[in-house]
Coordinates of C-alpha atoms in Angstrom, one line a residue:
M25 CA 85.8 107.7 -45.5
G26 CA 89.3 106.3 -44.5
D27 CA 90.9 106.4 -41.1
G28 CA 93.6 108.8 -42.2
W29 CA 90.9 111.3 -43.2
R30 CA 89.0 110.8 -40.1
A31 CA 92.1 111.4 -38.0
L32 CA 92.7 114.7 -40.0
R33 CA 89.1 115.7 -39.5
R34 CA 89.6 115.2 -35.7
R35 CA 92.7 117.5 -35.7
I36 CA 90.8 120.2 -37.7
L37 CA 87.6 120.3 -35.9
T38 CA 88.5 119.6 -32.3
P39 CA 89.3 122.7 -30.3
D40 CA 92.7 122.9 -28.5
V41 CA 92.6 121.5 -24.9
S42 CA 94.1 124.8 -23.8
E43 CA 90.8 126.4 -24.3
T44 CA 89.5 124.6 -21.1
S45 CA 92.4 125.9 -18.9
L46 CA 91.2 128.1 -15.9
D47 CA 94.2 130.5 -16.8
K48 CA 93.2 130.7 -20.4
R49 CA 89.6 131.4 -19.4
G50 CA 90.4 133.8 -16.6
F51 CA 88.3 131.7 -14.1
H52 CA 88.6 131.9 -10.4
K53 CA 91.0 129.3 -8.9
K54 CA 89.7 128.2 -5.5
S55 CA 92.4 125.4 -5.0
P56 CA 94.8 123.4 -6.9
Q57 CA 92.4 120.4 -6.5
A58 CA 89.4 122.3 -7.9
Q59 CA 91.4 123.5 -10.7
E60 CA 92.6 120.0 -11.5
L61 CA 89.0 118.7 -11.4
L62 CA 87.6 121.4 -13.6
E63 CA 90.4 121.2 -16.2
T64 CA 90.0 117.4 -16.3
V65 CA 86.4 117.8 -16.9
G66 CA 87.2 120.1 -19.8
E67 CA 89.9 117.7 -21.2
K68 CA 87.5 114.7 -21.1
F69 CA 84.7 116.7 -22.9
L70 CA 87.1 117.5 -25.7
L71 CA 88.2 113.9 -25.8
G72 CA 84.6 112.9 -26.3
Y73 CA 84.2 115.3 -29.0
A74 CA 87.3 114.2 -30.7
H75 CA 86.2 110.5 -30.5
A76 CA 82.8 111.6 -32.2
V77 CA 84.4 113.2 -35.3
E78 CA 87.0 110.5 -35.8
A79 CA 85.0 107.3 -35.1
R80 CA 83.8 105.2 -38.1
T81 CA 80.5 104.4 -36.3
P82 CA 78.7 105.3 -33.1
A83 CA 79.4 101.9 -31.8
Q84 CA 83.2 102.7 -32.2
C85 CA 82.8 106.0 -30.4
E86 CA 81.0 104.2 -27.5
E87 CA 83.8 101.7 -27.3
W88 CA 86.3 104.5 -26.9
L89 CA 84.0 106.5 -24.5
G90 CA 83.8 103.4 -22.3
R91 CA 87.5 103.7 -21.5
I92 CA 87.2 107.0 -19.8
P93 CA 86.8 106.9 -16.0
E94 CA 83.4 106.8 -14.7
Q95 CA 83.6 110.1 -12.9
F96 CA 84.4 112.0 -16.3
R97 CA 82.5 109.7 -18.8
G98 CA 79.4 111.7 -18.9
F99 CA 81.3 114.8 -19.9
A100 CA 82.9 112.9 -22.6
Y101 CA 79.5 111.9 -23.9
E102 CA 78.5 115.5 -23.7
G103 CA 81.5 116.4 -25.9
A104 CA 80.5 113.6 -28.3
G105 CA 77.0 115.0 -28.6
M106 CA 78.6 118.3 -29.6
G107 CA 80.8 116.5 -32.1
Y108 CA 78.0 114.7 -33.7
A109 CA 75.8 117.8 -33.9
M110 CA 78.8 119.7 -35.6
L111 CA 79.0 116.9 -38.2
D112 CA 75.1 117.2 -38.7
G113 CA 75.6 120.9 -39.2
L114 CA 78.3 120.6 -41.9
P115 CA 77.8 120.5 -45.6
F116 CA 77.9 117.0 -47.1
G117 CA 78.3 115.5 -43.7
G118 CA 74.8 113.7 -43.3
R119 CA 72.1 114.6 -41.0
R120 CA 71.4 111.7 -38.7
H121 CA 74.6 111.5 -36.5
I122 CA 72.9 112.6 -33.2
E123 CA 69.8 110.2 -33.9
D124 CA 72.1 107.3 -34.5
F125 CA 74.2 108.0 -31.4
V126 CA 71.2 108.4 -29.2
A127 CA 69.9 105.1 -30.6
G128 CA 72.9 103.1 -29.2
P129 CA 73.0 101.6 -25.7
G130 CA 75.2 104.2 -24.3
G131 CA 73.4 107.0 -26.1
T132 CA 70.1 105.9 -24.5
Q133 CA 71.5 106.0 -21.0
Q134 CA 73.3 109.4 -21.8
H135 CA 70.3 111.0 -23.6
Y136 CA 70.2 114.1 -21.3
I137 CA 73.9 114.7 -21.6
I138 CA 74.1 114.3 -25.3
L139 CA 71.3 116.9 -25.9
V140 CA 73.3 119.4 -23.7
G141 CA 76.2 118.8 -26.1
V142 CA 74.0 119.6 -29.1
G143 CA 73.6 123.0 -27.5
W144 CA 77.3 123.7 -27.6
A145 CA 77.4 122.8 -31.2
M146 CA 74.4 125.2 -31.9
A147 CA 76.5 128.1 -30.3
R148 CA 79.1 127.6 -33.0
L149 CA 77.1 126.9 -35.9
P150 CA 75.3 129.5 -38.1
R151 CA 71.7 129.6 -37.4
F152 CA 70.6 128.1 -40.8
A153 CA 72.6 124.9 -39.8
W154 CA 70.8 124.6 -36.5
P155 CA 69.1 121.3 -36.0
K156 CA 65.2 121.4 -36.2
A157 CA 63.7 121.1 -32.8
E158 CA 61.3 118.5 -34.0
R159 CA 64.2 116.2 -34.2
F160 CA 64.4 115.9 -30.4
D161 CA 62.2 114.5 -27.6
P162 CA 59.6 117.3 -26.9
L163 CA 60.0 117.1 -23.2
L164 CA 63.9 117.0 -23.1
R165 CA 64.7 119.4 -26.1
W166 CA 65.1 122.2 -23.7
L167 CA 68.3 120.7 -22.4
V168 CA 69.8 121.8 -25.9
L169 CA 69.4 125.4 -24.7
D170 CA 71.0 124.5 -21.4
G171 CA 74.1 123.5 -23.3
Y172 CA 73.8 126.7 -25.4
G173 CA 73.7 128.9 -22.4
F174 CA 76.7 127.0 -20.7
H175 CA 78.7 127.6 -23.9
Q176 CA 78.0 131.2 -24.2
A177 CA 78.7 131.8 -20.4
Y178 CA 81.9 129.8 -20.6
F179 CA 83.4 131.2 -23.6
K180 CA 81.8 134.7 -23.6
T181 CA 82.0 135.3 -19.8
E182 CA 82.2 139.1 -20.0
K183 CA 79.2 139.5 -22.0
Y184 CA 76.8 136.7 -20.6
V185 CA 77.9 136.8 -17.0
R186 CA 79.4 140.1 -16.1
Q187 CA 77.2 142.1 -18.5
Q188 CA 74.3 139.6 -18.0
Y189 CA 73.5 139.7 -21.6
Q190 CA 70.3 137.9 -22.8
E191 CA 69.5 137.1 -26.4
R192 CA 66.5 138.8 -28.0
D193 CA 63.7 137.1 -29.8
F194 CA 65.3 133.7 -29.7
P195 CA 63.8 131.6 -32.3
W196 CA 64.6 128.0 -31.0
P197 CA 62.6 125.7 -30.5
S198 CA 59.8 128.0 -31.5
R199 CA 59.0 131.7 -31.2
Q200 CA 56.0 130.8 -28.9
Y201 CA 58.2 130.0 -26.1
R202 CA 61.1 132.5 -26.8
G203 CA 60.7 133.9 -23.1
Y204 CA 61.1 130.3 -21.8
S205 CA 64.1 129.8 -24.0
L206 CA 66.0 132.5 -22.1
R207 CA 65.1 130.5 -18.9
A208 CA 66.5 127.4 -20.2
M209 CA 69.7 129.1 -21.3
D210 CA 70.0 130.5 -17.7
Q211 CA 69.9 127.0 -16.3
G212 CA 73.1 126.5 -18.5
I213 CA 74.5 129.7 -17.4
G214 CA 74.1 128.7 -13.8
R215 CA 75.8 125.5 -14.6
A216 CA 78.6 127.3 -16.1
L217 CA 79.0 129.5 -13.0
W218 CA 80.2 126.4 -11.1
F219 CA 83.2 126.4 -13.5
I220 CA 83.7 130.1 -13.8
C221 CA 83.7 130.5 -10.1
G222 CA 85.9 127.5 -9.5
T223 CA 83.4 125.6 -7.4
D224 CA 83.7 128.6 -4.9
V225 CA 80.4 128.6 -3.1
D226 CA 80.8 132.1 -1.9
L227 CA 81.7 133.4 -5.3
V228 CA 79.0 131.5 -7.0
T229 CA 76.2 132.8 -4.7
K230 CA 77.5 136.4 -4.7
T231 CA 77.6 136.3 -8.6
I232 CA 73.9 135.1 -8.8
A233 CA 73.0 137.8 -6.4
G234 CA 74.3 140.4 -9.0
F235 CA 71.8 139.1 -11.7
D236 CA 68.1 140.3 -11.8
P237 CA 66.2 138.5 -9.2
S238 CA 63.9 137.1 -11.9
R239 CA 66.8 134.9 -13.1
H240 CA 68.1 133.6 -9.7
G241 CA 65.8 130.5 -9.6
D242 CA 67.1 129.1 -13.0
L243 CA 70.6 129.9 -12.3
Y244 CA 70.5 128.0 -8.9
A245 CA 69.0 125.2 -10.8
G246 CA 72.0 125.0 -13.0
V247 CA 74.4 125.2 -10.0
G248 CA 72.5 122.4 -8.4
L249 CA 73.1 120.3 -11.4
A250 CA 76.7 121.2 -11.7
S251 CA 77.7 120.8 -8.0
T252 CA 76.1 117.4 -7.9
Y253 CA 77.3 116.1 -11.3
A254 CA 80.8 117.6 -11.3
C255 CA 81.2 118.0 -7.7
G256 CA 84.4 119.5 -6.4
V257 CA 83.2 120.6 -2.8
D258 CA 82.7 118.9 0.6
E259 CA 79.6 118.4 2.4
A260 CA 79.9 121.5 4.5
E261 CA 80.3 123.6 1.4
L262 CA 77.3 121.9 -0.2
T263 CA 75.3 122.6 2.9
E264 CA 76.1 126.2 2.9
L265 CA 75.2 126.4 -0.8
A266 CA 71.8 125.0 0.0
R267 CA 71.4 127.6 2.9
R268 CA 72.3 130.5 0.6
A269 CA 69.9 129.5 -2.0
G270 CA 67.1 130.5 0.4
K271 CA 63.7 130.6 -1.5
H272 CA 65.4 129.0 -4.5
R273 CA 66.3 125.8 -2.6
G274 CA 63.7 123.9 -4.7
Q275 CA 65.3 124.9 -7.9
L276 CA 68.6 124.0 -6.6
A277 CA 67.4 120.6 -5.5
Q278 CA 65.7 120.0 -8.9
G279 CA 69.0 120.5 -10.6
S280 CA 70.7 118.2 -8.1
A281 CA 68.0 115.5 -8.6
F282 CA 68.5 115.8 -12.5
A283 CA 72.3 115.3 -12.0
A284 CA 71.6 112.2 -9.8
D285 CA 69.3 110.8 -12.5
A286 CA 71.7 111.3 -15.2
R287 CA 74.4 109.4 -13.1
V288 CA 72.1 106.7 -12.0
R289 CA 70.6 105.9 -15.3
A290 CA 74.1 105.7 -16.9
G291 CA 75.6 103.6 -14.2
L292 CA 78.0 106.3 -13.3
L293 CA 77.1 106.9 -9.8
I294 CA 80.1 108.1 -7.6
P295 CA 80.3 108.7 -3.9
Q296 CA 80.4 112.5 -4.3
T297 CA 76.9 112.3 -6.0
E298 CA 75.6 110.9 -2.8
V299 CA 77.1 113.6 -0.6
A300 CA 75.7 116.2 -2.8
T301 CA 72.1 115.0 -3.0
R302 CA 72.0 114.5 0.7
A303 CA 73.2 118.0 1.4
I304 CA 71.1 119.7 -1.2
C305 CA 68.0 117.5 -1.5
G306 CA 68.1 115.6 2.0
L307 CA 68.0 112.4 0.1
P308 CA 70.2 109.7 -1.1
A309 CA 71.1 110.1 -4.8
E310 CA 69.0 107.0 -6.0
R311 CA 65.9 108.3 -4.3
A312 CA 66.5 111.8 -5.7
A313 CA 66.9 110.3 -9.2
A314 CA 63.9 108.1 -8.7
I315 CA 61.5 111.2 -8.1
T316 CA 62.5 112.7 -11.5
Q317 CA 61.0 109.7 -13.1
E318 CA 58.0 109.3 -10.8
V319 CA 56.8 112.8 -11.7
R320 CA 57.7 112.8 -15.3
P321 CA 54.6 113.3 -17.6
A322 CA 53.4 110.4 -19.4
E323 CA 52.2 112.6 -22.2
V324 CA 53.8 115.9 -23.3
V325 CA 51.3 118.6 -23.3
D326 CA 52.7 122.2 -23.5
G327 CA 50.6 125.0 -22.0
E328 CA 51.4 128.5 -21.0
L329 CA 54.8 127.0 -20.1
P330 CA 56.4 124.1 -21.7
A331 CA 55.7 120.7 -20.1
F332 CA 59.4 120.7 -19.2
E333 CA 58.9 123.5 -16.7
A334 CA 55.9 121.9 -15.2
W335 CA 58.0 118.6 -14.8
R336 CA 60.9 120.7 -13.1
Q337 CA 58.5 122.4 -10.7
R338 CA 56.9 119.0 -9.8
I339 CA 60.5 117.5 -9.1
A340 CA 61.4 120.6 -6.9
G341 CA 58.3 120.2 -4.8
E342 CA 58.5 116.5 -4.4
V343 CA 62.3 116.6 -3.6
L344 CA 61.6 119.3 -0.9
T345 CA 58.8 117.2 0.6
H346 CA 60.4 113.8 0.7
G347 CA 63.8 115.4 1.7
G348 CA 62.1 117.1 4.7
V349 CA 63.4 120.4 3.5
N350 CA 61.3 123.5 4.3
K351 CA 60.8 125.9 1.4

């Protein structure tokens, strides 16, 4: 495939950057600084997507992604994950783009983020083109549904946030865990709330309060991840977020620790991450990240709930204990 065709494919497949404008989406604008941050995240996500659908090889894509500033590079990898998953879902496009991308050095470091990007693609592909769950790590594949939930909340805000819609009998990764699939989506919806509410802690927590209480914990986990990875607030606001999480402080901290681990393992740690984990987890970012790996199961054994959920619960408990935070 020639470079001219790849450039054309990029133009055809890549959404317009205006789709990430807070004005276009009707999202809350807390301040010009917060708006600029969130719109830059969207811009770099789409840039990563565009790189994936244009690059000749995953190595070339990674070379291009490496030029993006560290603060936003992870979002570009997420976009690239979506781009490669879209190519996998298209007719005659091949079916191993994601595997080849994850196998590269950057893909290994950004594995979590890439899987989230796959979920974005699933939200735009017909179900018959969805990737088989068996293609993904059995522990981490739930992150695909985090991405799916984020996409639906971000682009269908009225339905998924204001009307609090939930999918029925969701078939992925299996019907056995269709109830937990909704919980994994809620983690993504919570992450999207950080963007929808413009990083406004007061609005985020009030929005969560409007959902059924059974959903609050997973929504707070998503907020914890977004507030630590994307940032956009100061220490006082993060401290207030942790206070308002109340009995869901553990889930908030689990999401924060996940975000810290994603940045640490990719070599993209920034000062704002440190501020966030100290406020939410009571721990330095590298220590919060380390806990996620210390309690990671050596063998994935799903029970009544997936091993992923057992892992999340262990992270929450350990972070609260080591961070000196009372539940």
